[in-house]
CSV table of C-alpha atoms in Angstrom, one decimal:
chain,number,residue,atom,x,y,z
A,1,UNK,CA,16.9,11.0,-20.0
A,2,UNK,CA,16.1,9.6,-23.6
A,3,UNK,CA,16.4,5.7,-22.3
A,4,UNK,CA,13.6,3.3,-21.8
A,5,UNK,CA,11.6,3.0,-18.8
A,6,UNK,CA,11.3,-0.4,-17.5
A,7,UNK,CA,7.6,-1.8,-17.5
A,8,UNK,CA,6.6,-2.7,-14.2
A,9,UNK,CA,3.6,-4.7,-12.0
A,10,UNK,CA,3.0,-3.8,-8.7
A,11,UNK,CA,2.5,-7.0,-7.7
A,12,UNK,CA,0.7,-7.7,-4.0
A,13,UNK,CA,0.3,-10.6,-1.7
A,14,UNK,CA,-2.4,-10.2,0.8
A,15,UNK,CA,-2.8,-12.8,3.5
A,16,UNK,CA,-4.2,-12.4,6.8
A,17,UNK,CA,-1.3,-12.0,8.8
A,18,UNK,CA,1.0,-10.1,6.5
A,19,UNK,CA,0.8,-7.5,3.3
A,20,UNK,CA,3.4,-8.7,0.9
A,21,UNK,CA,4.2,-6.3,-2.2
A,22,UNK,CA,7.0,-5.9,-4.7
A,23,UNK,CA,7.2,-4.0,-7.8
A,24,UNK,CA,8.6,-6.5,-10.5
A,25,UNK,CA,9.6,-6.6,-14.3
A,26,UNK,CA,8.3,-9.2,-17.2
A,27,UNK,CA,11.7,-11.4,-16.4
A,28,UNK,CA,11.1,-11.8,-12.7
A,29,UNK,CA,13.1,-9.2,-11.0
A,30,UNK,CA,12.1,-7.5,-8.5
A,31,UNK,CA,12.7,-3.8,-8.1
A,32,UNK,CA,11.4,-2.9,-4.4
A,33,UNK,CA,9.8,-5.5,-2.1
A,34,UNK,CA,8.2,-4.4,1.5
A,35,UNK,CA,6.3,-7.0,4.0
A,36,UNK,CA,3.6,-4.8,6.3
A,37,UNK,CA,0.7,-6.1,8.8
A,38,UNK,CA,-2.5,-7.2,7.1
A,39,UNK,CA,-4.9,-4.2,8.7
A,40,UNK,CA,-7.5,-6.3,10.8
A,41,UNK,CA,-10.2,-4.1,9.6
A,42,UNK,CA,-13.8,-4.3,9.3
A,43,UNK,CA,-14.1,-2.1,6.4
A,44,UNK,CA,-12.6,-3.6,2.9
A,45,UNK,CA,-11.6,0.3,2.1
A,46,UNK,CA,-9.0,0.4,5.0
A,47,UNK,CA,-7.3,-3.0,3.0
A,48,UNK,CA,-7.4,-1.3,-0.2
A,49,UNK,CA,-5.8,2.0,1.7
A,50,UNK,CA,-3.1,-0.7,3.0
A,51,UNK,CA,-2.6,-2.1,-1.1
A,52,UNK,CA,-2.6,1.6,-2.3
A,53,UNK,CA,0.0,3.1,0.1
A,54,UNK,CA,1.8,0.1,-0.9
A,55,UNK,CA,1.8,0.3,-4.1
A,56,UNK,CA,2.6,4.5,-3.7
A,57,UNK,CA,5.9,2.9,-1.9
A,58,UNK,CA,7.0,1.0,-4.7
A,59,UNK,CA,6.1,3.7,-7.3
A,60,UNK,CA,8.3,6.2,-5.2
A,61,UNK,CA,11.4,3.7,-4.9
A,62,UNK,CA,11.3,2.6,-8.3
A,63,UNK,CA,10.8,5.9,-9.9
A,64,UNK,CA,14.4,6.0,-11.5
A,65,UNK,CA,14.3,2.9,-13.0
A,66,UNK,CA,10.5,1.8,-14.3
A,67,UNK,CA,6.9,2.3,-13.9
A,68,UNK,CA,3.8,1.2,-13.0
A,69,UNK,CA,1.8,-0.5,-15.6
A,70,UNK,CA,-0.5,-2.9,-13.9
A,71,UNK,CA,-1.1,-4.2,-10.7
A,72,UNK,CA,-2.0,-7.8,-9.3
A,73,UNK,CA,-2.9,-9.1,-6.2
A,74,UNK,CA,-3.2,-12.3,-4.4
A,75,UNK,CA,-5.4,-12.8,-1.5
A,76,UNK,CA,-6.3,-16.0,0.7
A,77,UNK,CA,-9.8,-16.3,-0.6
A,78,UNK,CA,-11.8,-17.7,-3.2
A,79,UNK,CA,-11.9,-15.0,-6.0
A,80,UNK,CA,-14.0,-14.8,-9.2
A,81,UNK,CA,-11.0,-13.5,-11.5
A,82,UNK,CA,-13.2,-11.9,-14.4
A,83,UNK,CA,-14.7,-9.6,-12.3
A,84,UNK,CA,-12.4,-8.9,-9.9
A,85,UNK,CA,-14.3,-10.1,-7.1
A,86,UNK,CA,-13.3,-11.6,-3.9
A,87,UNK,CA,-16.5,-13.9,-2.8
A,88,UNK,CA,-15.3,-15.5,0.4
A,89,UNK,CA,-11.6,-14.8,2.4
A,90,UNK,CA,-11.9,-16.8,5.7
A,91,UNK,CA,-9.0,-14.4,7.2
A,92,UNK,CA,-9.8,-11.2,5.8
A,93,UNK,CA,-13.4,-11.3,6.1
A,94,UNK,CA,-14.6,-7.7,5.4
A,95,UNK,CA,-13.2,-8.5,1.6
A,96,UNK,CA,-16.2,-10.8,1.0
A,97,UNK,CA,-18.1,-10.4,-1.9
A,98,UNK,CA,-16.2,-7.1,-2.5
A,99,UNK,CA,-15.0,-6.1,-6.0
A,100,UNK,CA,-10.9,-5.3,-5.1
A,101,UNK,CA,-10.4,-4.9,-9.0
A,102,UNK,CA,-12.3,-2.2,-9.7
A,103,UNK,CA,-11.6,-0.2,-6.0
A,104,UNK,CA,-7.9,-0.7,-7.1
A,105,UNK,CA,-8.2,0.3,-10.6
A,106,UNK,CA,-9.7,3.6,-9.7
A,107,UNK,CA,-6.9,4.6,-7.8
A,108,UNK,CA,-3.8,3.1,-9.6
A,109,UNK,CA,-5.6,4.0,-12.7
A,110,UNK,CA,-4.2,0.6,-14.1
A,111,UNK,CA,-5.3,-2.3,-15.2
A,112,UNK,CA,-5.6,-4.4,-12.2
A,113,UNK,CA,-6.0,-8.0,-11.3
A,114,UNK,CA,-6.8,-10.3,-8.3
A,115,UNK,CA,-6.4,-14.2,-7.8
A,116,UNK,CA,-6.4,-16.5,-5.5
A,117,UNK,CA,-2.7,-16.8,-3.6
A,118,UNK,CA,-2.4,-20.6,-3.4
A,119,UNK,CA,-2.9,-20.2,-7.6
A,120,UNK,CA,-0.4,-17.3,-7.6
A,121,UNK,CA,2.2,-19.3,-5.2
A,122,UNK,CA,2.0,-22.0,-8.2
A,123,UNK,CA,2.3,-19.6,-11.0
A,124,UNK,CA,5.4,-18.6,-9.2
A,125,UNK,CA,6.9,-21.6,-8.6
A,126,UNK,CA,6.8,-22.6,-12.5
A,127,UNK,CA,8.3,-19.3,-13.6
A,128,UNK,CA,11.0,-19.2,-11.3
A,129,UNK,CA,11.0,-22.3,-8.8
A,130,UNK,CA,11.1,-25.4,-8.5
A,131,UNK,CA,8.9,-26.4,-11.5
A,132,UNK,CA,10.4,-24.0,-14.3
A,133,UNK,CA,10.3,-25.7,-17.4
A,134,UNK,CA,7.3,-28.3,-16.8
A,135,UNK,CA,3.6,-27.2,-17.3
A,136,UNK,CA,1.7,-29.8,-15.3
A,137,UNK,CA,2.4,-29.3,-11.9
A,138,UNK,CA,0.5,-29.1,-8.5
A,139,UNK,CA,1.6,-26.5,-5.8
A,140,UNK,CA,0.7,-27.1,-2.5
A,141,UNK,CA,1.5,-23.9,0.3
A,142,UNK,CA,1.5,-25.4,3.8
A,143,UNK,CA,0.9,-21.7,6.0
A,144,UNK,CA,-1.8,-21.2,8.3
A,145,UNK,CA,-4.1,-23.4,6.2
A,146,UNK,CA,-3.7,-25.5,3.6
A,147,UNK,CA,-3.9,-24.2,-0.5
A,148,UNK,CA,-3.4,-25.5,-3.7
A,149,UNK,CA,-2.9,-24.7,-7.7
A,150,UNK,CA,-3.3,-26.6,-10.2
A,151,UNK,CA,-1.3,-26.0,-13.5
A,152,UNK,CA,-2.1,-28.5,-16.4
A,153,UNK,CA,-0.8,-27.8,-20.2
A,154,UNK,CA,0.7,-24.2,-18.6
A,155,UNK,CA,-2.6,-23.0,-17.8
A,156,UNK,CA,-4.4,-22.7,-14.5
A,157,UNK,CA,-7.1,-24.7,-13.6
A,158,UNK,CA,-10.0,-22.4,-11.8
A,159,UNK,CA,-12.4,-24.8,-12.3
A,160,UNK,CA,-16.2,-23.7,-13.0
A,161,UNK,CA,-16.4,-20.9,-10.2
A,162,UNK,CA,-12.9,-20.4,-9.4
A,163,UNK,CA,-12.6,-22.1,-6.6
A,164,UNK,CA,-10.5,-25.8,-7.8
A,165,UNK,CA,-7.2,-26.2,-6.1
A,166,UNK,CA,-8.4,-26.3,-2.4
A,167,UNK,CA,-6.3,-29.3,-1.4
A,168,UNK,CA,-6.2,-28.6,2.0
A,169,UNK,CA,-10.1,-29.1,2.0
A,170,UNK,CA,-10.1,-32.8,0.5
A,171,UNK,CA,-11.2,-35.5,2.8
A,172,UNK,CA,-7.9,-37.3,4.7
A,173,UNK,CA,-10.0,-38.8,7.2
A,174,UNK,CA,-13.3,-38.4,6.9
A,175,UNK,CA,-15.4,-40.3,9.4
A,176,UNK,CA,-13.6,-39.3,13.4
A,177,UNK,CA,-11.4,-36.6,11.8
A,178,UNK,CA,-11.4,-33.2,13.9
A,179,UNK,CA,-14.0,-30.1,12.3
A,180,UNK,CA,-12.5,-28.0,9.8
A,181,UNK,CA,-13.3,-24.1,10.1
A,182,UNK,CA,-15.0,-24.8,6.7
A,183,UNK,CA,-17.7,-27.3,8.0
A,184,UNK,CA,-16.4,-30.6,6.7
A,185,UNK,CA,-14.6,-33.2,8.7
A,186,UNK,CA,-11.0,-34.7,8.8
A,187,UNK,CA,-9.9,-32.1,6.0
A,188,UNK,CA,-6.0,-31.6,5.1
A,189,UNK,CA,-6.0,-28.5,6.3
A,190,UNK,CA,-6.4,-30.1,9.5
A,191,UNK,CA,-3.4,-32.4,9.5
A,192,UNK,CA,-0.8,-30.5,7.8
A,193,UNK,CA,-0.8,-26.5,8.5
A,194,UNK,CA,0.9,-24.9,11.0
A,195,UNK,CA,-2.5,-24.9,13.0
A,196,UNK,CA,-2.5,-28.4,12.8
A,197,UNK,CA,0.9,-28.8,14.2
A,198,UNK,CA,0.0,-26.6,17.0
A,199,UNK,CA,-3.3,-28.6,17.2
A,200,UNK,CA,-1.3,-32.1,17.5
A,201,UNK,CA,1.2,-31.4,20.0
A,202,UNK,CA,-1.4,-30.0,22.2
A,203,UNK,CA,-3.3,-33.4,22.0
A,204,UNK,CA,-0.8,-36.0,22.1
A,205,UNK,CA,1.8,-33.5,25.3
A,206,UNK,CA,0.0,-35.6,28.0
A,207,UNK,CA,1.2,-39.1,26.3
A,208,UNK,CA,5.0,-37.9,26.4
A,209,UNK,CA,5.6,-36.0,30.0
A,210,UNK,CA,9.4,-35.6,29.4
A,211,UNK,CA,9.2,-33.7,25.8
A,212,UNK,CA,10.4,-29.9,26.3
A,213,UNK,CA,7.4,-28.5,25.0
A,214,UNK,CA,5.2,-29.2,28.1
A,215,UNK,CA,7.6,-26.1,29.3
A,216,UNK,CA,6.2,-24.0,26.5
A,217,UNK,CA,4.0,-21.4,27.4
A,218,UNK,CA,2.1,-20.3,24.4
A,219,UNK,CA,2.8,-23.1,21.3
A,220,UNK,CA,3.2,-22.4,17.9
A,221,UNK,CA,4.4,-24.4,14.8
A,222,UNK,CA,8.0,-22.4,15.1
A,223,UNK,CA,8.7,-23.9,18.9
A,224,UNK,CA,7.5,-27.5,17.9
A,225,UNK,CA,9.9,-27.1,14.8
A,226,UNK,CA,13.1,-26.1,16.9
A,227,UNK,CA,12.0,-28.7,19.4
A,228,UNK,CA,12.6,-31.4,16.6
A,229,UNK,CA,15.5,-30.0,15.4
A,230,UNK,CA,17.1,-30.9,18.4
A,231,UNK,CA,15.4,-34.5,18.6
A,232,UNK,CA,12.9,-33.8,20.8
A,233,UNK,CA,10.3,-37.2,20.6
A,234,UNK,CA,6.8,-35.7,20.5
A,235,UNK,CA,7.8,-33.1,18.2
A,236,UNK,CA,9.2,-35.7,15.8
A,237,UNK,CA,6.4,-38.0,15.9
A,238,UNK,CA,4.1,-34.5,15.1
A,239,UNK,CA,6.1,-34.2,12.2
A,240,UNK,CA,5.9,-37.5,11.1
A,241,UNK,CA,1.9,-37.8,11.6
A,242,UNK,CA,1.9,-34.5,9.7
A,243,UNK,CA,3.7,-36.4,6.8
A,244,UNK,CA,2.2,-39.1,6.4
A,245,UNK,CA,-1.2,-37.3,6.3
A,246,UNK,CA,0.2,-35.5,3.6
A,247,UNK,CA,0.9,-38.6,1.4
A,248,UNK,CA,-2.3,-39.4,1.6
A,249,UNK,CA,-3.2,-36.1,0.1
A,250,UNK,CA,-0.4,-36.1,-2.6
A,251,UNK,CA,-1.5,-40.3,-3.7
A,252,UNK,CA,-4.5,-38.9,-4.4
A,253,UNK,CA,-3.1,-35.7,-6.4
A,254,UNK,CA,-1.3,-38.4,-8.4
A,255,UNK,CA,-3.9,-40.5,-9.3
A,256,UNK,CA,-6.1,-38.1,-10.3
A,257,UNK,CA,-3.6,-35.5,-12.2
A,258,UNK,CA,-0.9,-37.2,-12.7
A,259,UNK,CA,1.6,-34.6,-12.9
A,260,UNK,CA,5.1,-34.2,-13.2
A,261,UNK,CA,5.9,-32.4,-10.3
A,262,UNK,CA,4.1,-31.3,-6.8
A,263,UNK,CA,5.8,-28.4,-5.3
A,264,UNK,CA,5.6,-27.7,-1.4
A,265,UNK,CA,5.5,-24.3,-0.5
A,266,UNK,CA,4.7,-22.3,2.8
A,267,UNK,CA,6.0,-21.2,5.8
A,268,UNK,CA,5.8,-25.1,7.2
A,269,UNK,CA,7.6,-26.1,4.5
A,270,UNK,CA,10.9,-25.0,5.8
A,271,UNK,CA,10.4,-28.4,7.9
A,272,UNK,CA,10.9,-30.2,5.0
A,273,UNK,CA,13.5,-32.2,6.6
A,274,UNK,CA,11.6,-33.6,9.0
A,275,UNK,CA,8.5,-34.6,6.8
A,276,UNK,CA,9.3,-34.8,3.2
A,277,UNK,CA,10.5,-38.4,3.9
A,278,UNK,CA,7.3,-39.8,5.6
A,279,UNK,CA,5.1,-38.3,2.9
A,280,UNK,CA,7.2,-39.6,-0.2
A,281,UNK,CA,6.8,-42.8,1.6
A,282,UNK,CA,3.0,-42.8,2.1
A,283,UNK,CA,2.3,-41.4,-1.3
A,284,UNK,CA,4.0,-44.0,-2.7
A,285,UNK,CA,2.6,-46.2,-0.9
A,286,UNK,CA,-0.9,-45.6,-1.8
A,287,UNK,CA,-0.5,-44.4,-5.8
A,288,UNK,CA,-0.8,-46.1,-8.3
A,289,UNK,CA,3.0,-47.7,-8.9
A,290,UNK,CA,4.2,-45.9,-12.5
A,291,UNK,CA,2.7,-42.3,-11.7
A,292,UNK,CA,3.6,-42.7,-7.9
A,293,UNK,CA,7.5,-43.7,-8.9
A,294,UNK,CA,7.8,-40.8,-11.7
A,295,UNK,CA,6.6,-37.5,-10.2
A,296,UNK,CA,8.9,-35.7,-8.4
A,297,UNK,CA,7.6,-34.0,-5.3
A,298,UNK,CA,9.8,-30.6,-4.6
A,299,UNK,CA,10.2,-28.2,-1.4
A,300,UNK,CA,9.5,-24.7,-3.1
A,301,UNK,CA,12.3,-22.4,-4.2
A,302,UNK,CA,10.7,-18.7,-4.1
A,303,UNK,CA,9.7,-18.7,-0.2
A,304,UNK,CA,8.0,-16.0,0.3
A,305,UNK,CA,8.0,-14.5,-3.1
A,306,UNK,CA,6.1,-17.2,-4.5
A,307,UNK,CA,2.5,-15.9,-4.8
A,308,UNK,CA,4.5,-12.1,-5.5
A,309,UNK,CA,6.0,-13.3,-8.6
A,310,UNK,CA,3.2,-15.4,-9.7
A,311,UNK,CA,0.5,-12.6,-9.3
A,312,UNK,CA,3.3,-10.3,-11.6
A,313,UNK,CA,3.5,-13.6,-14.0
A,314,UNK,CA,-0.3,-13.6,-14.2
A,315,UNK,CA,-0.5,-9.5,-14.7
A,316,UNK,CA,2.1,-10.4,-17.5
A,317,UNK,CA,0.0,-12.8,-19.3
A,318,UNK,CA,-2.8,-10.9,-19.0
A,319,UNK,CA,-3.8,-9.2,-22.7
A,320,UNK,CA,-4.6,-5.8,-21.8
């Protein structure tokens, strides 16, 4: 053979609908990528079965051309990165205060490493998206919730116990908003997921008895999305409501950080056309004028790679 084997990360992305893995080399390519379930399991062993046989996958399909060196993996959850620990993960709740570093160490026998996606998804994003090149940026993924990273000075801001970023659980209206699954009231999360979406269209179908989607059987984000795409009113206004909601978020991003760019990334961001408009508008509206008219606010560029190559970024960085 005599040549040099390619260094790899298996790199994972564990949400709590789907199992996202890659195996991926310090430059950003990716070798093998596979999208599984998420196990529903009550045991945190049957996830990290799900992450090993994963991992065993990539292994096998990139045997000719690298290996394995360390492993990272991003889960939807608040996770104390020193130790490996995931303390709370409101969709994967068996992984609560359950050390995944170490479990995966002892079976990849590599140095392993876990963070929280919505960090990993903006790690991504500067390495190879939409905010290469700048180093104080905010990510914000628009899924089933609401996360966000924080990157200032090209380092991620955890905060004391690891748990900065959560945009989607800052106060947008705060005194008759609807309950948020954390507690609080009149959250993001609430306004500008794909939940949310659902959540809104259901409310506001009786006001508008012509729109399409009183035909729907079971709604999701995906029908109210097509249903604008071909002009229907209710689902427009949705989108618009879910926009300018999000302004308010981003104005207050701004003010606070002042960064040069705020990525949007997430499955609801592929509506960007029908959004992106109102919440330019409303951020602009409400921050302050010279910070509000210079940052550029981005639709992601890695999809759903995003919190893949950001977890391998991170591995990278990592001293071992």
């Amino acid at each position: 053979m005599g040549h040099q084997q390619t260094k790899l990360v298996f790199a994972a992305d564990l949400g709590g609908t789907h199992l996202r893995a890659a195996a991926i080399d310090d430059s950003g390519r990716i070798y093998h990528q596979l999208k599984k379930h998420t196990p529903q399991a009550s045991n945190p062993n049957d996830i990290v079965r799900a992450l090993i046989d994963a991992a065993r996958e990539c292994e096998t399909k990139t045997r000719e051309q690298g290996i394995i060196e360390r492993a990272s993996v991003a889960v939807a959850g608040t996770v104390e990165v020193k130790e490996g620990i995931v303390v709370t993960a409101p969709n994967i709740p068996c992984l609560a205060d359950f050390c995944l570093g170490d479990a995966l160490q002892n079976e990849l026998q590599v140095p392993s490493l876990i963070e929280n996606d919505a960090n990993a998804a903006a790690m991504g994003e500067m390495w190879k998206g939409a905010a290469r090149g700048v180093s104080t940026i905010v990510c914000i993924t628009l899924g089933t919730g609401v996360g966000g990273g924080i990157i200032l000075d090209g380092k991620l801001w955890r905060g004391v116990d690891g748990s900065a970023g959560e945009i989607g659980h800052t106060s947008i209206e705060p005194f008759d908003g609807v309950t948020c699954r954390c507690g609080n009231q009149g959250c993001l999360e609430n306004y500008a997921s794909g939940t949310a979406i659902v959540r809104m269209t259901r409310e506001a179908l009786p006001r508008y008895s012509d729109s399409a989607l009183n035909a729907t059987g079971e709604l999701a984000a995906e029908k109210v999305y097509e249903a604008a795409e071909r002009g229907d009113e209710l689902a427009l206004e949705i989108f618009r409501r879910m926009g300018v909601y999000l302004g308010v978020g981003l104005a207050n991003l701004v003010n606070i950080l002042n960064p040069e760019i705020i990525v949007i990334a997430g499955g609801v961001a592929n509506a960007w056309p029908l959004f992106a408009e109102h919440a330019i508008q409303e951020m602009r509206r409400r921050a302050f004028p010279l910070p509000g008219a210079k940052v550029q606010i981005r639709r992601g560029e890695c999809g759903d790679r995003a919190g893949l190559l950001g977890a391998a970024k991170l591995a990278w960085n990592r001293p071992v």
